mmCIF file of C-alpha atoms and ligand atoms in Angstrom:
data_model
loop_
_atom_site.group_PDB
_atom_site.id
_atom_site.type_symbol
_atom_site.label_atom_id
_atom_site.label_comp_id
_atom_site.label_asym_id
_atom_site.label_seq_id
_atom_site.Cartn_x
_atom_site.Cartn_y
_atom_site.Cartn_z
ATOM 1 C CA MET A 1 244.761 11.161 142.056
ATOM 2 C CA ASN A 2 244.614 7.690 143.460
ATOM 3 C CA GLN A 3 246.422 7.601 146.771
ATOM 4 C CA GLN A 4 245.710 3.899 147.302
ATOM 5 C CA VAL A 5 248.065 2.743 144.577
ATOM 6 C CA LYS A 6 251.598 2.399 145.897
ATOM 7 C CA THR A 7 254.461 2.641 143.453
ATOM 8 C CA ARG A 8 257.921 1.504 144.448
ATOM 9 C CA LYS A 9 261.442 1.735 143.146
ATOM 10 C CA SER A 10 262.272 -1.717 144.353
ATOM 11 C CA TRP A 11 260.466 -3.359 141.432
ATOM 12 C CA LEU A 12 263.653 -2.854 139.466
ATOM 13 C CA LYS A 13 265.733 -4.723 142.063
ATOM 14 C CA LEU A 14 268.476 -2.126 141.843
ATOM 15 C CA GLU A 15 270.214 -2.914 145.128
ATOM 16 C CA GLY A 16 272.908 -0.283 144.869
ATOM 17 C CA ARG A 17 273.568 -0.690 141.154
ATOM 18 C CA LYS A 18 272.286 1.249 138.179
ATOM 19 C CA LEU A 19 269.779 -0.009 135.645
ATOM 20 C CA VAL A 20 270.916 -0.156 132.025
ATOM 21 C CA ILE A 21 268.570 -0.214 129.053
ATOM 22 C CA SER A 22 270.120 -0.457 125.621
ATOM 23 C CA GLY A 23 269.400 -1.482 122.074
ATOM 24 C CA PRO A 24 268.877 0.158 118.707
ATOM 25 C CA CYS A 25 266.677 3.165 118.141
ATOM 26 C CA SER A 26 264.636 1.046 115.729
ATOM 27 C CA ALA A 27 264.314 -2.637 114.992
ATOM 28 C CA GLU A 28 265.418 -3.002 111.360
ATOM 29 C CA SER A 29 265.963 -6.712 110.769
ATOM 30 C CA GLU A 30 266.102 -9.957 112.700
ATOM 31 C CA GLU A 31 269.881 -10.121 112.231
ATOM 32 C CA GLN A 32 270.384 -6.583 113.512
ATOM 33 C CA ILE A 33 268.260 -7.288 116.607
ATOM 34 C CA LEU A 34 269.952 -10.599 117.412
ATOM 35 C CA GLU A 35 273.450 -9.296 116.756
ATOM 36 C CA THR A 36 272.911 -6.265 119.002
ATOM 37 C CA ALA A 37 271.219 -8.242 121.783
ATOM 38 C CA ARG A 38 273.963 -10.877 121.787
ATOM 39 C CA ALA A 39 276.752 -8.314 121.989
ATOM 40 C CA LEU A 40 274.989 -6.346 124.714
ATOM 41 C CA ALA A 41 274.253 -9.455 126.764
ATOM 42 C CA GLN A 42 277.887 -10.466 126.483
ATOM 43 C CA GLY A 43 279.025 -7.103 127.869
ATOM 44 C CA GLY A 44 277.172 -7.950 131.061
ATOM 45 C CA HIS A 45 275.952 -4.417 131.823
ATOM 46 C CA VAL A 46 272.535 -4.390 130.194
ATOM 47 C CA ASP A 47 269.294 -5.324 131.971
ATOM 48 C CA TYR A 48 266.699 -4.421 129.344
ATOM 49 C CA PHE A 49 266.964 -4.647 125.586
ATOM 50 C CA ARG A 50 265.154 -1.799 123.839
ATOM 51 C CA ALA A 51 264.108 -1.336 120.210
ATOM 52 C CA GLY A 52 261.534 0.901 118.547
ATOM 53 C CA VAL A 53 259.025 -1.157 116.617
ATOM 54 C CA TRP A 54 256.600 1.672 115.899
ATOM 55 C CA LYS A 55 258.482 4.939 115.367
ATOM 56 C CA PRO A 56 256.770 8.285 115.852
ATOM 57 C CA ARG A 57 258.389 10.438 113.168
ATOM 58 C CA THR A 58 257.975 14.136 112.712
ATOM 59 C CA MET A 59 257.590 13.883 108.930
ATOM 60 C CA PRO A 60 255.543 11.251 107.112
ATOM 61 C CA GLY A 61 257.443 9.202 104.586
ATOM 62 C CA SER A 62 260.479 8.602 106.775
ATOM 63 C CA PHE A 63 260.976 5.142 108.272
ATOM 64 C CA GLU A 64 258.081 4.600 110.671
ATOM 65 C CA GLY A 65 259.119 1.264 112.112
ATOM 66 C CA ILE A 66 258.755 -2.351 111.023
ATOM 67 C CA GLY A 67 255.628 -2.878 113.108
ATOM 68 C CA LYS A 68 254.473 -5.956 114.971
ATOM 69 C CA GLU A 69 256.555 -8.372 112.881
ATOM 70 C CA ALA A 70 259.639 -7.027 114.676
ATOM 71 C CA LEU A 71 258.194 -8.068 118.033
ATOM 72 C CA GLN A 72 258.979 -11.661 117.071
ATOM 73 C CA TRP A 73 262.649 -10.739 116.615
ATOM 74 C CA LEU A 74 262.684 -9.171 120.073
ATOM 75 C CA LYS A 75 261.019 -12.247 121.521
ATOM 76 C CA LYS A 76 263.756 -14.369 119.968
ATOM 77 C CA ALA A 77 266.448 -12.069 121.376
ATOM 78 C CA LYS A 78 264.905 -12.391 124.824
ATOM 79 C CA GLU A 79 264.744 -16.189 124.622
ATOM 80 C CA GLU A 80 268.306 -16.430 123.423
ATOM 81 C CA THR A 81 270.018 -13.867 125.656
ATOM 82 C CA GLY A 82 267.791 -13.722 128.719
ATOM 83 C CA LEU A 83 267.606 -9.924 128.455
ATOM 84 C CA LYS A 84 264.203 -8.468 129.287
ATOM 85 C CA ILE A 85 262.661 -6.482 126.435
ATOM 86 C CA THR A 86 261.033 -3.088 126.210
ATOM 87 C CA VAL A 87 259.310 -1.259 123.338
ATOM 88 C CA GLU A 88 257.560 2.064 122.852
ATOM 89 C CA VAL A 89 253.791 1.949 122.648
ATOM 90 C CA ALA A 90 251.679 4.819 121.424
ATOM 91 C CA THR A 91 248.230 3.275 120.905
ATOM 92 C CA PRO A 92 246.051 0.607 122.585
ATOM 93 C CA GLN A 93 246.747 -1.640 119.563
ATOM 94 C CA HIS A 94 250.496 -1.391 120.243
ATOM 95 C CA VAL A 95 249.843 -2.339 123.875
ATOM 96 C CA TYR A 96 247.876 -5.380 122.793
ATOM 97 C CA GLU A 97 250.527 -6.549 120.322
ATOM 98 C CA ALA A 98 253.440 -5.923 122.712
ATOM 99 C CA ILE A 99 251.877 -7.795 125.586
ATOM 100 C CA LYS A 100 250.930 -10.670 123.291
ATOM 101 C CA ALA A 101 254.601 -10.924 122.264
ATOM 102 C CA GLY A 102 255.794 -11.060 125.890
ATOM 103 C CA VAL A 103 257.314 -7.587 126.120
ATOM 104 C CA ASP A 104 258.414 -7.044 129.746
ATOM 105 C CA VAL A 105 258.171 -3.269 130.015
ATOM 106 C CA LEU A 106 256.285 -0.773 127.842
ATOM 107 C CA TRP A 107 257.623 2.725 127.366
ATOM 108 C CA ILE A 108 255.740 5.883 126.542
ATOM 109 C CA GLY A 109 257.596 8.148 124.116
ATOM 110 C CA ALA A 110 258.094 11.892 124.472
ATOM 111 C CA ARG A 111 255.659 12.609 121.635
ATOM 112 C CA THR A 112 252.964 10.649 123.447
ATOM 113 C CA THR A 113 253.486 12.075 126.946
ATOM 114 C CA VAL A 114 252.568 15.516 125.571
ATOM 115 C CA ASN A 115 249.112 14.272 124.652
ATOM 116 C CA PRO A 116 246.790 13.489 127.575
ATOM 117 C CA PHE A 117 244.233 11.842 125.253
ATOM 118 C CA ALA A 118 246.830 9.402 123.940
ATOM 119 C CA VAL A 119 248.192 8.738 127.445
ATOM 120 C CA GLN A 120 244.684 8.061 128.750
ATOM 121 C CA ASP A 121 243.964 5.647 125.881
ATOM 122 C CA ILE A 122 247.106 3.699 126.750
ATOM 123 C CA ALA A 123 246.346 3.826 130.475
ATOM 124 C CA ASP A 124 242.880 2.399 129.740
ATOM 125 C CA ALA A 125 244.465 -0.328 127.633
ATOM 126 C CA VAL A 126 246.811 -1.442 130.444
ATOM 127 C CA ALA A 127 244.323 -1.022 133.290
ATOM 128 C CA GLY A 128 244.374 -4.144 135.427
ATOM 129 C CA LEU A 129 247.377 -5.664 133.639
ATOM 130 C CA ASP A 130 250.036 -4.337 135.994
ATOM 131 C CA ILE A 131 252.724 -4.319 133.359
ATOM 132 C CA PRO A 132 255.670 -2.021 134.204
ATOM 133 C CA ILE A 133 255.723 1.279 132.297
ATOM 134 C CA PHE A 134 258.555 3.718 131.660
ATOM 135 C CA ILE A 135 257.300 7.229 130.978
ATOM 136 C CA LYS A 136 259.552 9.560 129.016
ATOM 137 C CA ASN A 137 259.322 13.272 129.662
ATOM 138 C CA PRO A 138 257.198 15.274 127.198
ATOM 139 C CA ILE A 139 259.118 16.992 124.381
ATOM 140 C CA ASN A 140 258.344 20.418 125.826
ATOM 141 C CA PRO A 141 259.551 21.423 129.300
ATOM 142 C CA ASP A 142 256.140 21.119 130.960
ATOM 143 C CA ILE A 143 256.558 19.062 134.116
ATOM 144 C CA LYS A 144 252.801 18.926 134.627
ATOM 145 C CA LEU A 145 252.338 16.803 131.506
ATOM 146 C CA TRP A 146 254.928 14.351 132.849
ATOM 147 C CA MET A 147 253.211 14.266 136.234
ATOM 148 C CA GLY A 148 249.824 13.935 134.562
ATOM 149 C CA ALA A 149 250.988 10.826 132.724
ATOM 150 C CA VAL A 150 252.245 9.299 136.001
ATOM 151 C CA GLU A 151 248.915 9.990 137.631
ATOM 152 C CA ARG A 152 246.959 8.481 134.734
ATOM 153 C CA PHE A 153 248.910 5.217 134.972
ATOM 154 C CA LYS A 154 248.684 5.137 138.751
ATOM 155 C CA LYS A 155 244.937 5.582 138.433
ATOM 156 C CA ALA A 156 244.850 2.663 136.016
ATOM 157 C CA GLY A 157 246.397 0.535 138.781
ATOM 158 C CA ILE A 158 249.965 0.421 137.450
ATOM 159 C CA THR A 159 252.355 0.065 140.385
ATOM 160 C CA ARG A 160 255.630 -0.378 138.541
ATOM 161 C CA ILE A 161 256.402 2.947 136.901
ATOM 162 C CA GLY A 162 259.786 4.311 135.807
ATOM 163 C CA LEU A 163 260.612 7.802 134.537
ATOM 164 C CA VAL A 164 262.901 8.444 131.588
ATOM 165 C CA HIS A 165 264.537 11.829 131.164
ATOM 166 C CA ARG A 166 265.326 12.417 127.454
ATOM 167 C CA GLY A 167 265.641 16.202 127.424
ATOM 168 C CA PHE A 168 263.438 18.952 126.035
ATOM 169 C CA SER A 169 263.274 20.539 122.622
ATOM 170 C CA TYR A 170 264.543 24.088 122.380
ATOM 171 C CA LEU A 171 264.512 26.527 119.474
ATOM 172 C CA GLY A 172 267.527 28.580 120.561
ATOM 173 C CA GLU A 173 271.140 27.625 120.088
ATOM 174 C CA THR A 174 272.229 24.647 122.171
ATOM 175 C CA LYS A 175 274.851 21.942 121.940
ATOM 176 C CA TYR A 176 272.202 19.336 122.731
ATOM 177 C CA ARG A 177 269.578 17.802 120.499
ATOM 178 C CA ASN A 178 267.239 18.137 123.479
ATOM 179 C CA ARG A 179 268.278 20.384 126.373
ATOM 180 C CA PRO A 180 268.553 18.402 129.608
ATOM 181 C CA GLN A 181 267.082 21.089 131.889
ATOM 182 C CA TRP A 182 268.154 18.969 134.863
ATOM 183 C CA GLN A 183 265.974 20.895 137.279
ATOM 184 C CA ILE A 184 262.881 19.251 135.744
ATOM 185 C CA PRO A 185 263.842 15.582 136.356
ATOM 186 C CA ILE A 186 265.159 16.592 139.780
ATOM 187 C CA GLU A 187 261.816 18.131 140.611
ATOM 188 C CA MET A 188 260.151 14.900 139.450
ATOM 189 C CA MET A 189 262.499 12.923 141.736
ATOM 190 C CA VAL A 190 261.553 15.100 144.664
ATOM 191 C CA THR A 191 257.823 14.784 143.851
ATOM 192 C CA TYR A 192 258.003 11.022 143.224
ATOM 193 C CA PRO A 193 260.836 9.709 145.399
ATOM 194 C CA ASP A 194 259.565 6.168 144.949
ATOM 195 C CA LEU A 195 259.837 6.184 141.137
ATOM 196 C CA PRO A 196 263.127 5.239 139.482
ATOM 197 C CA MET A 197 264.563 7.976 137.259
ATOM 198 C CA ILE A 198 266.481 6.831 134.194
ATOM 199 C CA CYS A 199 268.467 9.181 131.953
ATOM 200 C CA ASP A 200 268.465 8.785 128.154
ATOM 201 C CA PRO A 201 271.694 10.543 127.074
ATOM 202 C CA SER A 202 271.218 9.406 123.448
ATOM 203 C CA HIS A 203 268.196 11.614 122.820
ATOM 204 C CA ILE A 204 269.570 14.442 124.966
ATOM 205 C CA CYS A 205 272.880 14.564 123.044
ATOM 206 C CA GLY A 206 271.862 13.659 119.512
ATOM 207 C CA ASN A 207 275.526 12.789 118.921
ATOM 208 C CA ARG A 208 278.036 10.214 120.148
ATOM 209 C CA THR A 209 280.622 12.478 121.702
ATOM 210 C CA MET A 210 278.740 13.715 124.752
ATOM 211 C CA LEU A 211 277.085 10.438 125.788
ATOM 212 C CA HIS A 212 279.513 9.584 128.559
ATOM 213 C CA GLU A 213 279.511 13.105 129.996
ATOM 214 C CA VAL A 214 275.704 13.254 130.181
ATOM 215 C CA ALA A 215 275.392 9.701 131.550
ATOM 216 C CA GLN A 216 277.974 10.496 134.236
ATOM 217 C CA LYS A 217 276.163 13.678 135.175
ATOM 218 C CA ALA A 218 272.934 11.695 135.585
ATOM 219 C CA ILE A 219 274.722 9.171 137.795
ATOM 220 C CA ASP A 220 276.204 12.019 139.851
ATOM 221 C CA LEU A 221 272.696 13.386 140.290
ATOM 222 C CA ASN A 222 271.747 10.003 141.686
ATOM 223 C CA PHE A 223 269.628 8.858 138.771
ATOM 224 C CA ASP A 224 268.751 5.168 138.903
ATOM 225 C CA GLY A 225 270.019 4.204 135.491
ATOM 226 C CA VAL A 226 270.586 5.022 131.846
ATOM 227 C CA MET A 227 268.959 4.248 128.505
ATOM 228 C CA LEU A 228 271.439 4.369 125.625
ATOM 229 C CA GLU A 229 270.922 3.502 121.971
ATOM 230 C CA SER A 230 273.213 0.948 120.403
ATOM 231 C CA HIS A 231 273.437 -0.353 116.841
ATOM 232 C CA PRO A 232 275.929 -2.762 115.230
ATOM 233 C CA ASN A 233 276.531 -0.284 112.418
ATOM 234 C CA PRO A 234 275.470 3.134 113.750
ATOM 235 C CA ASP A 235 276.224 5.132 110.597
ATOM 236 C CA GLU A 236 273.826 2.957 108.626
ATOM 237 C CA ALA A 237 271.002 3.107 111.208
ATOM 238 C CA TRP A 238 267.568 3.842 109.764
ATOM 239 C CA SER A 239 266.818 6.335 112.541
ATOM 240 C CA ASP A 240 268.942 8.417 114.930
ATOM 241 C CA ALA A 241 272.189 7.358 113.223
ATOM 242 C CA LYS A 242 274.287 10.164 114.700
ATOM 243 C CA GLN A 243 273.672 9.282 118.329
ATOM 244 C CA GLN A 244 273.976 5.497 118.232
ATOM 245 C CA VAL A 245 277.118 3.600 119.214
ATOM 246 C CA THR A 246 278.249 0.044 118.650
ATOM 247 C CA PRO A 247 277.691 -2.406 121.505
ATOM 248 C CA SER A 248 281.435 -2.470 122.175
ATOM 249 C CA ARG A 249 281.609 1.333 122.434
ATOM 250 C CA LEU A 250 278.521 1.203 124.638
ATOM 251 C CA ASN A 251 280.240 -1.242 126.965
ATOM 252 C CA GLU A 252 283.249 1.070 127.113
ATOM 253 C CA ILE A 253 281.057 4.030 128.049
ATOM 254 C CA LEU A 254 279.395 1.971 130.768
ATOM 255 C CA ASP A 255 282.728 0.653 132.051
ATOM 256 C CA GLN A 256 283.952 4.224 132.417
ATOM 257 C CA LEU A 257 280.975 5.427 134.442
ATOM 258 C CA VAL A 258 281.995 6.152 138.006
ATOM 259 C CA LEU A 259 279.430 5.185 140.600
ATOM 260 C CA ARG A 260 279.924 7.474 143.532
ATOM 261 C CA GLU A 261 278.971 6.799 147.115
ATOM 262 C CA SER A 262 275.961 8.817 148.027
ATOM 263 C CA ARG A 263 275.024 9.302 151.640
ATOM 264 C CA GLN A 264 271.266 9.397 151.894
ATOM 265 C CA ASP A 265 271.254 12.582 153.988
ATOM 266 C CA ASP A 266 273.601 14.367 151.563
ATOM 267 C CA GLU A 267 271.501 13.513 148.575
ATOM 268 C CA LEU A 268 268.969 16.254 148.921
ATOM 269 C CA ILE A 269 271.682 18.844 149.513
ATOM 270 C CA GLN A 270 273.592 17.646 146.462
ATOM 271 C CA ASN A 271 270.490 17.562 144.307
ATOM 272 C CA ASN A 272 269.499 21.040 145.351
ATOM 273 C CA LEU A 273 272.996 22.324 144.726
ATOM 274 C CA GLU A 274 273.090 20.702 141.300
ATOM 275 C CA LEU A 275 269.654 22.066 140.576
ATOM 276 C CA LEU A 276 270.769 25.597 141.367
ATOM 277 C CA ARG A 277 274.037 25.246 139.450
ATOM 278 C CA GLY A 278 272.094 23.895 136.496
ATOM 279 C CA GLU A 279 269.862 26.939 136.622
ATOM 280 C CA ILE A 280 272.901 29.222 136.739
ATOM 281 C CA ASP A 281 274.455 27.486 133.719
ATOM 282 C CA GLU A 282 271.299 27.882 131.698
ATOM 283 C CA ILE A 283 270.829 31.504 132.700
ATOM 284 C CA ASP A 284 274.464 32.227 131.758
ATOM 285 C CA ALA A 285 273.879 30.688 128.349
ATOM 286 C CA ASP A 286 270.774 32.830 127.869
ATOM 287 C CA LEU A 287 272.610 35.904 129.129
ATOM 288 C CA LEU A 288 275.424 35.507 126.611
ATOM 289 C CA ALA A 289 273.001 34.807 123.771
ATOM 290 C CA ILE A 290 271.178 38.043 124.615
ATOM 291 C CA LEU A 291 274.448 39.985 124.868
ATOM 292 C CA GLY A 292 275.444 38.642 121.468
ATOM 293 C CA LYS A 293 272.146 39.849 120.057
ATOM 294 C CA ARG A 294 272.645 43.264 121.638
ATOM 295 C CA MET A 295 276.114 43.501 120.121
ATOM 296 C CA ASN A 296 274.705 42.762 116.671
ATOM 297 C CA VAL A 297 272.265 45.644 117.005
ATOM 298 C CA ALA A 298 275.149 47.897 118.140
ATOM 299 C CA LYS A 299 277.049 46.898 114.987
ATOM 300 C CA ARG A 300 274.057 47.791 112.822
ATOM 301 C CA ILE A 301 273.963 51.179 114.535
ATOM 302 C CA GLY A 302 277.704 51.475 113.781
ATOM 303 C CA HIS A 303 277.076 51.010 110.048
ATOM 304 C CA PHE A 304 274.196 53.472 110.161
ATOM 305 C CA LYS A 305 276.348 56.147 111.895
ATOM 306 C CA LYS A 306 279.220 55.570 109.505
ATOM 307 C CA GLU A 307 277.007 56.012 106.431
ATOM 308 C CA ARG A 308 275.658 59.269 107.836
ATOM 309 C CA ASN A 309 278.918 60.506 109.317
ATOM 310 C CA ILE A 310 277.639 60.699 112.894
ATOM 311 C CA THR A 311 280.006 60.375 115.888
ATOM 312 C CA ILE A 312 280.059 57.104 117.744
ATOM 313 C CA LEU A 313 279.582 58.550 121.201
ATOM 314 C CA GLN A 314 276.361 60.437 121.685
ATOM 315 C CA GLN A 315 276.720 61.809 125.217
ATOM 316 C CA ALA A 316 272.996 62.386 125.861
ATOM 317 C CA ARG A 317 272.088 58.874 124.723
ATOM 318 C CA TRP A 318 274.827 57.354 126.905
ATOM 319 C CA GLU A 319 273.578 59.180 130.007
ATOM 320 C CA GLU A 320 270.060 58.051 129.279
ATOM 321 C CA ILE A 321 271.226 54.403 128.937
ATOM 322 C CA VAL A 322 273.124 54.505 132.257
ATOM 323 C CA GLN A 323 270.151 56.013 134.074
ATOM 324 C CA ARG A 324 267.783 53.411 132.657
ATOM 325 C CA PHE A 325 270.213 50.621 133.544
ATOM 326 C CA ILE A 326 270.496 51.796 137.148
ATOM 327 C CA GLU A 327 266.719 51.974 137.514
ATOM 328 C CA LEU A 328 266.106 48.582 135.932
ATOM 329 C CA GLY A 329 268.945 47.090 137.986
ATOM 330 C CA LEU A 330 267.521 48.411 141.246
ATOM 331 C CA ALA A 331 264.079 47.114 140.298
ATOM 332 C CA ASN A 332 265.674 43.671 139.823
ATOM 333 C CA GLY A 333 267.566 43.693 143.099
ATOM 334 C CA LEU A 334 270.950 44.710 141.603
ATOM 335 C CA SER A 335 273.077 47.433 143.172
ATOM 336 C CA ARG A 336 273.673 50.792 141.511
ATOM 337 C CA SER A 337 277.438 50.231 141.310
ATOM 338 C CA PHE A 338 277.000 46.801 139.709
ATOM 339 C CA ALA A 339 274.577 48.227 137.138
ATOM 340 C CA ILE A 340 277.084 50.956 136.224
ATOM 341 C CA LYS A 341 279.998 48.490 135.950
ATOM 342 C CA LEU A 342 277.952 46.152 133.787
ATOM 343 C CA ILE A 343 276.649 48.737 131.340
ATOM 344 C CA THR A 344 280.083 50.339 131.111
ATOM 345 C CA ALA A 345 281.631 47.011 130.103
ATOM 346 C CA ILE A 346 278.883 46.348 127.555
ATOM 347 C CA HIS A 347 279.065 49.872 126.198
ATOM 348 C CA ASP A 348 282.885 49.714 125.875
ATOM 349 C CA GLU A 349 282.578 46.595 123.798
ATOM 350 C CA SER A 350 279.880 48.215 121.600
ATOM 351 C CA ILE A 351 282.138 51.201 121.018
ATOM 352 C CA ASN A 352 285.065 48.941 120.122
ATOM 353 C CA ASN A 353 282.910 47.141 117.614
ATOM 354 C CA GLN A 354 281.584 50.362 116.127
ATOM 355 C CA GLU A 355 285.131 51.719 115.874
ATOM 356 C CA LYS A 356 286.148 48.643 113.947
ATOM 357 C CA ILE A 357 283.271 49.297 111.545
ATOM 358 C CA PHE A 358 284.320 52.942 111.146
ATOM 359 C CA ARG A 359 287.891 51.855 110.349
ATOM 360 C CA SER A 360 286.896 49.163 107.884
ATOM 361 C CA GLU A 361 286.673 49.884 104.165
ATOM 362 C CA GLU A 362 283.183 48.532 103.501
HETATM 363 C C1 PEP B 401 263.372 6.543 121.140
HETATM 364 O O1 PEP B 401 263.616 6.172 122.289
HETATM 365 O O2 PEP B 401 263.870 6.042 120.138
HETATM 366 C C2 PEP B 401 262.483 7.700 120.961
HETATM 367 C C3 PEP B 401 261.702 7.838 119.910
HETATM 368 O O3 PEP B 401 262.615 8.555 121.959
HETATM 369 P P1 PEP B 401 261.813 9.885 122.361
HETATM 370 O O4 PEP B 401 260.391 9.484 122.564
HETATM 371 O O5 PEP B 401 262.511 10.237 123.616
HETATM 372 O O6 PEP B 401 262.024 10.877 121.268
HETATM 373 MN MN1 MN B 402 265.877 7.089 118.888
#
């Protein structure tokens, strides 16, 4: 760790407002880039124009970006609109090309942050350049990888670093494309209070409907800004079509964001409270998923008993379950009476379900 290098939020010149980064997921054509940049600049909210020029795709054969040719379109957009430009870089060659084209900020994508070798290669490529870098969280919820990337860039002498929270992949059921797991960016904010934290609702949501809600939540958590994808014709986008919105819809979303007053001394309390509530919400989701799974097993038992003509209630088994529940509950800091109430409610529901199976014809 290099303690000498000082990073600071002020490089973004936020002064009480929020930073907005927007633009298409991918650069597709010069017209698309110019049309989007013009419309976004006109809206007056956007500070940085983003577009993916090299796209890290999970499967080969899908659109992998136009490549360096598109940097010229971005350069044109910058000259014409005055918006600063930012692109994702994943290799030292990308860094070289982007800087040559006058890109103002480089960003490190989620699929790169997971790989310390790749991050180090990029850090070596920017060493001594002092270009600003936004670092997206890694795809998996491993805060250490995110921190490691920050440290690698600090060590390379980069003083202007921003963090981008784009959510974390999750195999279970979730309404998000990438679960926000707010406690992770909050922990990053506490660890690096001098680094701006930007939320990317587009990649968290994976759809258009929840963008405002997630952006507002980030603002309420005192994030420093948002990154949102915008495309003149979202349905026809070559990548991430479902989550992109037109520049006019984007401006509407931004207009509707409420910036709340935040007293400095309340901030930590609020963040901690939100952190804990976020944890509760996630645990509740897990709890219900597990209960659903348990109920499915109970239904399978119902079918089994029906086929063999066995009674639903097996007294000895029930007593054994209650006893086990009480013991496990106590071991986990839960009272005896709560354990009994809980298992009784679960068991009642299992019996109801099994009864339904007994009554049904199949
Ligand atoms: C993107 O911003 O288009 C992108 C590829 O994002 P991420 O690295 O967060 O998946
Ligand atoms: Mn995208």
